C-alpha positions as MATLAB code, in Angstrom:
seq = 'MEPGAPVQPPGLELRRTLRLHLVTWNVGTASPPPDVTSLLQLSSQGPSMDMYVIGLQEVNSKIVNFLSDLAFDDPWSTFLMTVLSPLGYIKLSSIRMQGLLLLVFVKHAHIPFIRDIRTNYTRTGLYGYWGNKGGVTIRMALYGHTICFMNCHLPAHIENTEQRLDDFEKILEMQQFEEENVPNILDHDILFWFGDLNFRIADYGIHFVRESISSSRYNLLWEKDQLNMAKQKEAFLQEFIEGPLQFKPTYKFDLHSEVYDTSGKKRKPAWTDRILWRVKNLSQHAPEEGELSEGEQTISVSLNKYVSHMSYGISDHKPVTGTFGLEMKPLLSTPWVTLNPEGDWNAEQDVLISYSTDSEFPSSTWDWIGLYQVAFRHVNDYVTYAWVKDDEISSSEDVTQVYISADEIPRAGGVFLLCYYSHNMQSIAGVSQPFQIQPHLTQAPVRWCDGLTAVGGWGTADVSASPVPG';
ca = [
      19.987  -11.736   13.094;
      23.066   -9.802   12.012;
      22.668   -7.427    9.057;
      23.859   -9.093    5.889;
      23.235  -12.628    7.146;
      21.803  -14.944    4.487;
      18.071  -15.481    4.290;
      16.963  -18.314    6.539;
      14.844  -20.458    4.262;
      11.306  -20.532    5.611;
      10.639  -23.910    3.975;
      12.469  -26.101    6.493;
       9.418  -27.027    8.589;
       7.396  -30.120    7.737;
       4.242  -28.161    6.879;
       3.434  -24.494    6.619;
       0.400  -22.400    5.754;
       0.618  -19.415    3.426;
      -2.113  -16.789    3.587;
      -3.425  -15.745    0.161;
      -5.767  -12.812   -0.449;
      -7.398  -12.837   -3.883;
      -9.331   -9.895   -5.359;
     -11.549   -9.773   -8.433;
     -13.078   -6.483   -9.537;
     -14.583   -5.149  -12.735;
     -13.493   -1.529  -12.332;
     -15.491   -0.170  -15.281;
     -12.549    1.916  -16.686;
     -12.415    3.911  -13.417;
      -9.254    5.172  -11.723;
      -8.205    3.577   -8.420;
     -10.142    4.655   -5.319;
      -8.378    6.748   -2.663;
      -8.185    3.895   -0.150;
      -8.102    0.082   -0.380;
      -7.415   -0.730    3.260;
     -10.557   -2.803    3.729;
     -10.338   -4.371    0.269;
      -6.856   -5.727    1.023;
      -7.530   -6.329    4.729;
      -4.589   -4.126    5.643;
      -6.055   -3.202    9.025;
      -6.674   -6.813   10.034;
      -5.490   -7.755   13.523;
      -4.437  -11.229   12.399;
      -1.221  -12.263   10.642;
      -0.414  -10.425    7.432;
      -0.927  -11.984    4.021;
       1.916  -13.851    2.343;
       0.563  -13.214   -1.145;
      -1.898  -10.921   -2.910;
      -3.418  -11.884   -6.257;
      -5.444   -9.095   -7.863;
      -7.507   -9.629  -10.995;
      -9.143   -6.614  -12.624;
     -11.476   -6.370  -15.593;
     -12.301   -3.338  -17.761;
      -9.154   -1.428  -16.851;
      -9.154    1.626  -19.110;
      -7.760    0.432  -22.436;
      -8.608    3.294  -24.789;
      -5.806    3.865  -27.277;
      -4.380    6.942  -25.532;
      -4.352    5.228  -22.138;
      -2.954    1.969  -23.491;
      -0.121    3.622  -25.395;
       0.813    5.481  -22.216;
       0.832    2.158  -20.359;
       3.327    0.772  -22.894;
       5.972    3.148  -21.562;
       4.922    3.241  -17.914;
       3.019    1.054  -15.500;
      -0.738    1.491  -15.742;
      -2.365    3.573  -12.947;
      -3.753    0.521  -11.144;
      -0.393   -1.270  -11.014;
       1.337    1.914   -9.846;
      -1.319    2.513   -7.193;
      -1.164   -1.032   -5.819;
       2.643   -1.028   -5.754;
       2.546    2.268   -3.853;
       0.235    0.687   -1.273;
       1.940   -2.687   -0.898;
       5.681   -2.097   -1.387;
       6.134   -0.180    1.917;
       4.592   -3.203    3.647;
       7.248   -5.555    2.306;
       5.562   -6.878   -0.859;
       7.105   -6.986   -4.323;
       5.178   -7.230   -7.556;
       6.288  -10.703   -8.587;
       4.574  -10.784  -11.973;
       1.747   -9.254  -13.955;
       0.048   -9.575  -17.317;
      -2.248   -7.216  -19.211;
      -4.545   -7.975  -22.127;
      -6.418   -4.781  -22.993;
      -8.830   -4.352  -20.071;
      -7.808   -7.530  -18.250;
      -5.045   -7.084  -15.669;
      -3.612   -9.693  -13.302;
      -1.006   -8.917  -10.628;
       0.762  -11.085   -8.045;
       2.470   -9.579   -4.981;
       4.482  -11.607   -2.447;
       6.445  -11.029    0.730;
      10.196  -10.783    0.209;
      10.925  -13.966    2.196;
       9.088  -16.157   -0.318;
      10.712  -14.814   -3.496;
      13.622  -17.323   -3.689;
      11.169  -20.219   -3.362;
       8.962  -19.171   -6.286;
      10.214  -20.504   -9.603;
       9.121  -21.167  -13.187;
       6.971  -18.040  -13.404;
       5.123  -17.866  -16.713;
       2.259  -15.814  -18.117;
      -0.242  -16.484  -20.865;
      -3.405  -15.058  -22.385;
      -6.295  -16.071  -24.625;
      -8.535  -13.672  -26.554;
     -12.161  -14.723  -27.006;
     -13.765  -11.422  -28.075;
     -14.742  -10.997  -31.740;
     -14.193  -14.705  -32.521;
     -10.814  -14.746  -30.845;
      -9.359  -11.656  -32.514;
     -10.133   -9.115  -29.819;
      -8.913   -9.059  -26.227;
     -11.808   -7.292  -24.524;
     -12.959  -10.752  -23.389;
     -10.892  -13.804  -22.550;
      -8.456  -14.900  -19.883;
      -4.984  -14.071  -18.582;
      -2.932  -16.377  -16.387;
       0.148  -16.398  -14.181;
       1.580  -19.751  -13.200;
       4.472  -20.626  -10.880;
       6.031  -23.264   -8.673;
       5.539  -22.166   -5.044;
       7.828  -24.112   -2.700;
       7.817  -26.787   -5.400;
       4.022  -26.919   -5.864;
       2.521  -25.777   -9.168;
      -0.137  -23.069   -8.917;
      -1.986  -21.193  -11.644;
      -4.078  -18.025  -11.312;
      -6.560  -17.312  -14.096;
      -8.444  -14.009  -14.424;
     -11.333  -14.127  -16.913;
     -13.886  -11.772  -18.402;
     -16.591  -13.839  -20.097;
     -19.453  -12.734  -22.398;
     -22.288  -10.694  -20.889;
     -26.113  -11.037  -20.952;
     -28.365  -13.663  -19.446;
     -28.917  -15.571  -22.709;
     -25.198  -16.245  -23.312;
     -24.583  -19.039  -20.794;
     -23.422  -21.499  -23.454;
     -21.055  -18.906  -24.936;
     -19.538  -18.337  -21.494;
     -18.967  -22.049  -21.033;
     -17.552  -22.443  -24.548;
     -15.145  -19.546  -24.018;
     -13.966  -20.946  -20.688;
     -13.342  -24.347  -22.285;
     -11.414  -22.624  -25.089;
      -9.215  -20.808  -22.557;
      -8.477  -24.086  -20.773;
      -7.562  -25.796  -24.044;
      -5.593  -22.983  -25.683;
      -3.205  -22.053  -22.910;
      -0.070  -24.170  -22.981;
       3.080  -23.891  -20.859;
       6.679  -24.913  -21.453;
       7.058  -27.017  -18.309;
       6.918  -30.746  -19.057;
       4.984  -31.713  -15.933;
       2.380  -28.944  -16.351;
       1.778  -28.481  -20.085;
      -1.640  -26.893  -19.564;
      -3.768  -25.184  -16.950;
      -5.509  -28.256  -15.520;
      -2.176  -29.988  -14.861;
      -1.354  -27.619  -11.999;
      -1.647  -28.772   -8.399;
      -3.939  -25.817   -7.696;
      -5.878  -23.637  -10.134;
      -7.692  -20.469   -9.061;
     -10.348  -19.296  -11.529;
     -11.881  -15.874  -10.954;
     -13.093  -12.713  -12.642;
     -16.220  -11.178  -14.097;
     -17.616  -14.521  -15.202;
     -20.937  -12.838  -16.056;
     -23.229  -15.693  -14.993;
     -26.730  -14.453  -14.148;
     -29.776  -15.552  -12.169;
     -32.167  -17.384  -14.494;
     -35.962  -17.671  -14.494;
     -36.812  -15.508  -11.484;
     -38.124  -12.022  -12.167;
     -36.420   -8.857  -10.975;
     -38.927   -8.224   -8.162;
     -38.457  -11.674   -6.612;
     -34.688  -11.369   -6.912;
     -34.592   -7.945   -5.289;
     -36.977   -8.991   -2.502;
     -34.833  -12.057   -1.751;
     -31.769   -9.826   -1.549;
     -33.506   -7.237    0.664;
     -34.450   -9.966    3.142;
     -30.953  -11.552    2.949;
     -32.460  -14.833    1.747;
     -29.727  -15.384   -0.817;
     -30.232  -19.146   -0.671;
     -33.515  -18.744   -2.559;
     -31.494  -17.624   -5.593;
     -28.650  -20.136   -5.536;
     -30.383  -22.893   -7.491;
     -31.083  -20.517  -10.386;
     -27.577  -19.101  -10.509;
     -26.333  -20.072  -13.961;
     -22.876  -21.106  -12.767;
     -24.336  -23.360  -10.061;
     -26.666  -24.864  -12.654;
     -23.794  -25.426  -15.099;
     -21.674  -27.142  -12.433;
     -24.364  -29.797  -12.085;
     -24.324  -30.567  -15.814;
     -20.811  -29.902  -17.108;
     -18.195  -32.469  -16.112;
     -15.261  -30.081  -16.574;
     -16.754  -27.697  -13.973;
     -17.511  -30.252  -11.280;
     -14.003  -30.274   -9.816;
     -14.140  -26.509   -9.201;
     -15.045  -25.452   -5.670;
     -16.625  -22.185   -4.547;
     -17.494  -20.815   -1.146;
     -21.119  -20.058   -0.232;
     -22.624  -16.936   -1.786;
     -23.470  -15.314    1.528;
     -23.246  -11.791    0.157;
     -25.395   -9.627   -2.071;
     -25.109  -10.098   -5.831;
     -22.335   -7.780   -6.977;
     -23.895   -6.428  -10.207;
     -25.392   -4.042  -11.274;
     -25.210   -0.917   -9.062;
     -25.640    2.782   -9.626;
     -22.225    4.421   -9.352;
     -21.082    5.533   -5.905;
     -23.999    3.844   -4.220;
     -25.314    0.574   -2.811;
     -28.484    0.868   -4.913;
     -29.135   -1.626   -7.690;
     -29.581   -0.320  -11.242;
     -32.209    2.432  -11.456;
     -31.589    3.191  -15.130;
     -34.149    2.435  -17.789;
     -32.577   -0.984  -18.361;
     -33.003   -2.015  -14.684;
     -30.598   -4.940  -14.932;
     -31.493   -7.889  -12.718;
     -28.915   -8.305   -9.908;
     -26.463  -11.182  -10.367;
     -23.365  -12.777   -8.849;
     -21.219  -12.021  -11.890;
     -17.959  -11.712   -9.931;
     -16.697  -15.037   -8.611;
     -13.707  -16.904   -7.192;
     -13.373  -20.680   -7.603;
     -10.524  -23.121   -7.189;
      -9.555  -26.643   -8.175;
      -7.108  -28.967   -6.427;
      -5.624  -31.622   -8.663;
      -6.084  -35.151   -7.364;
      -2.469  -36.202   -6.879;
      -3.451  -39.822   -6.351;
      -5.520  -40.236   -9.513;
      -2.864  -42.474  -11.034;
      -0.551  -45.174   -9.705;
       2.531  -43.443   -8.260;
       5.816  -44.032   -9.998;
       9.112  -44.314   -8.171;
       9.747  -41.153   -6.173;
       6.158  -39.923   -6.468;
       3.741  -39.498   -3.589;
       1.378  -42.324   -2.731;
      -2.249  -42.000   -1.702;
      -2.714  -40.104    1.561;
       0.422  -38.041    1.053;
      -1.078  -35.088   -0.784;
       1.258  -32.241    0.071;
      -0.874  -29.171   -0.583;
      -4.457  -28.225    0.243;
      -6.656  -25.126    0.103;
      -8.914  -23.798    2.829;
     -11.262  -20.839    2.377;
     -11.251  -18.471    5.345;
     -13.473  -15.692    3.990;
     -15.481  -15.061    0.804;
     -17.102  -11.625    0.745;
     -18.026   -8.623   -1.354;
     -17.107   -5.043   -0.469;
     -20.144   -2.809   -0.772;
     -18.433    0.458    0.158;
     -16.550    0.705   -3.159;
     -18.647    2.589   -5.723;
     -16.342    3.561   -8.601;
     -17.879    0.858  -10.796;
     -21.256   -0.778  -11.344;
     -19.665   -3.956   -9.935;
     -18.652   -4.495   -6.311;
     -15.281   -6.153   -5.704;
     -15.159   -9.693   -4.318;
     -12.329  -11.121   -2.220;
     -11.386  -14.589   -1.075;
      -8.932  -15.171    1.762;
      -7.324  -18.605    1.651;
      -4.890  -20.748    3.550;
      -2.512  -22.795    1.387;
      -1.294  -25.600    3.625;
       1.669  -27.343    2.126;
       4.666  -29.525    2.701;
       7.506  -27.473    1.191;
       9.384  -29.359   -1.503;
      12.167  -26.733   -1.491;
      14.244  -25.915    1.574;
      17.069  -23.729    0.284;
      17.234  -20.914   -2.291;
      19.223  -21.280   -5.500;
      21.498  -18.438   -4.394;
      22.587  -17.175   -0.964;
      24.132  -13.707   -0.922;
      25.133  -10.981    1.506;
      27.126   -7.736    1.621;
      30.709   -7.892    2.875;
      31.671   -5.543    5.705;
      30.319   -2.036    6.212;
      28.945   -0.238    3.172;
      29.229    3.450    2.392;
      29.758    5.665   -0.633;
      33.397    6.349    0.198;
      34.757    3.067   -1.113;
      33.999    0.193   -3.466;
      31.893   -2.507   -1.821;
      31.833   -6.289   -2.070;
      29.057   -8.858   -2.397;
      29.611  -12.534   -1.612;
      27.319  -15.208   -2.983;
      27.159  -18.978   -3.287;
      24.927  -21.088   -5.535;
      23.318  -24.486   -5.379;
      25.226  -27.106   -7.347;
      22.321  -27.475   -9.794;
      21.707  -23.752  -10.277;
      21.578  -22.846  -14.010;
      23.822  -19.771  -13.937;
      24.374  -17.441  -16.888;
      26.803  -14.695  -17.852;
      23.714  -12.461  -18.044;
      22.880  -12.904  -14.350;
      23.125   -9.792  -12.195;
      22.806   -8.665   -8.590;
      20.673   -5.618   -7.870;
      20.834   -3.238   -4.923;
      17.336   -2.260   -3.815;
      15.709   -0.072   -1.256;
      13.816   -2.245    1.208;
      10.452   -0.982   -0.074;
      11.249   -1.787   -3.718;
       8.292   -2.320   -6.047;
       9.432   -4.854   -8.633;
      12.558   -6.479  -10.019;
      13.455   -3.467  -12.203;
      13.198   -1.033   -9.314;
      16.920   -1.310   -8.492;
      19.225    1.483   -7.376;
      22.260   -0.031   -9.081;
      23.509   -3.470  -10.080;
      26.562   -5.631  -10.731;
      27.002   -8.242  -13.461;
      28.019  -11.473  -11.758;
      30.696  -12.246  -14.391;
      31.922   -8.846  -15.580;
      32.203   -7.488  -12.021;
      33.604  -10.621  -10.430;
      36.839  -10.161   -8.485;
      37.313  -13.587   -6.894;
      35.818  -17.035   -7.056;
      36.318  -20.281   -5.191;
      34.461  -23.548   -5.090;
      32.115  -22.225   -2.425;
      31.935  -18.436   -2.685;
      32.141  -15.807   -5.419;
      32.690  -12.103   -4.841;
      31.657   -9.200   -7.051;
      32.122   -5.483   -6.514;
      30.110   -2.314   -6.946;
      31.927    0.960   -7.463;
      31.671    3.579   -4.727;
      30.230    5.976   -7.310;
      27.136    3.755   -7.565;
      26.395    3.600   -3.834;
      23.625    5.957   -2.583;
      25.366    8.770   -0.717;
      22.370    9.356    1.537;
      22.599    5.838    2.952;
      19.621    3.933    4.295;
      18.379    0.357    4.543;
      18.783   -1.813    1.455;
      18.853   -5.417    0.315;
      20.407   -7.420   -2.512;
      18.640   -9.635   -5.070;
      20.266  -12.083   -7.472;
      18.431  -12.147  -10.806;
      18.700  -15.300  -12.913;
      18.565  -14.782  -16.673;
      17.781  -18.432  -17.376;
      14.999  -18.599  -14.800;
      13.700  -15.081  -15.543;
      13.194  -14.489  -11.819;
      14.936  -13.616   -8.572;
      16.934  -16.592   -7.293;
      18.172  -15.181   -3.983;
      17.511  -12.299   -1.575;
      19.757  -10.998    1.203;
      18.662   -9.807    4.598;
      18.197   -6.007    4.845;
      21.375   -4.113    5.748;
      22.455   -0.554    6.464;
      24.448    1.691    4.119;
      26.113    4.494    6.025;
      25.541    8.019    4.663;
      28.446    9.824    3.023;
      30.020   12.456    5.270;
      29.525   15.193    2.661;
      26.212   14.849    0.884;
      25.966   15.229   -2.865;
      23.039   14.786   -5.224;
      22.039   11.125   -5.394;
      21.893    9.518   -8.808;
      19.203    6.870   -8.930;
      19.097    4.277  -11.681;
      15.567    3.105  -12.312;
      14.793    0.360  -14.803;
      11.480    0.682  -16.600;
       9.125   -2.229  -16.598;
       9.059   -3.994  -19.947;
       5.640   -3.887  -21.536;
       4.413   -5.796  -24.545;
       1.999   -4.951  -27.336;
      -1.677   -4.293  -27.636;
      -2.598   -7.929  -27.165;
      -0.735   -8.460  -23.886;
       1.750   -6.823  -21.588;
       3.928   -9.015  -19.402;
       5.698   -6.880  -16.848;
       7.635   -9.783  -15.389;
       9.566  -10.526  -18.572;
      13.324  -10.308  -19.015;
      14.472   -7.274  -17.071;
      17.800   -5.987  -18.354;
      19.786   -3.586  -16.193;
      21.011   -0.419  -17.737;
];
């Protein structure tokens, strides 16, 4: 494909399968480990992931650390962007509530087909006034299908099963969204629920539990797992699905080891760290005109792998990952905006960008087009930008052109791409193919413009919200 050609929408086929890798890890206030290759399956011989969803609990949220994170990305977000952005992933959205952190990374090709991105949070610690426990969510429409990711940290200790269930019900009830067709969490086509859910193994003593684990007879413990027991009794849990627990309980370990707790407390091992999902029954009501009838469900979830990762020892929890296939019939086939650079680009002359929009695209005078290095980290990681109205030089029914001054073009050249940011949608509406900028004949110091990620207050930090160039 020629450089600068518009993105070919990957949603034209009748059905497609997206590969999702989901991580949950209580990191116990630790810094990131030196390597996450196995955790993220980066050395896998199979096809690469389309999306990473990473939910962390107990990220360091002491006052000094948190205030630093208000001005800059937290160390975990920075670390994961450093790992994933060179591989072609952008941080699509994230949300932070004290120690709870949820991040979503996607391949560039999918960005224009992800819309209506929203975040939310619910505090349940200290009777709802403290955010050390609770849930954070990111929801979106992926190729027209509504998906919600919910990262939770529920109350600890074996005797608090009812409190865990009550808090989870509160999170489900409290979180509301602006979209009419999905006002709350359970209205989404797919809901992933994961985190340090803190359910324990009831009744059995520590010696029986440890002996069952040592002999890999995990099935002996399943019936006394508090979450499994609750799913048999609580109607609101029965639609949630989980893969088999064919791995060692992930709590509690001595640090930097695979040895269960040898402290004086000698905590009983438990599967505290879990990943579940729920697929909404699309045929649970009589279809109205234009809706799908029974047998035409257009999205499904398949679990490919559900494992723990014993080699990571920075915390007393081991991380758990689920690798999924999201098989879907795309309901979107074209991006809102198609854009590409005009002609050859270099720092010796002003350059032009041409773009066209869908007839129903909700444009705004605050929309802008950013120039990014190919390995950009997030929407604010632009090199420079152009306002679509202020920098417009021509417009017809089909195509609009805007310019960027030669002074703003990187003199060193390299491979770049363009993204159209929609103010009304609060997301990227179009992405160009990568293209080459020729280096300037006489090099001069390069001036890079880097937008800082916007971060909210102590209760929550939404780093996907309202980027403003400048």
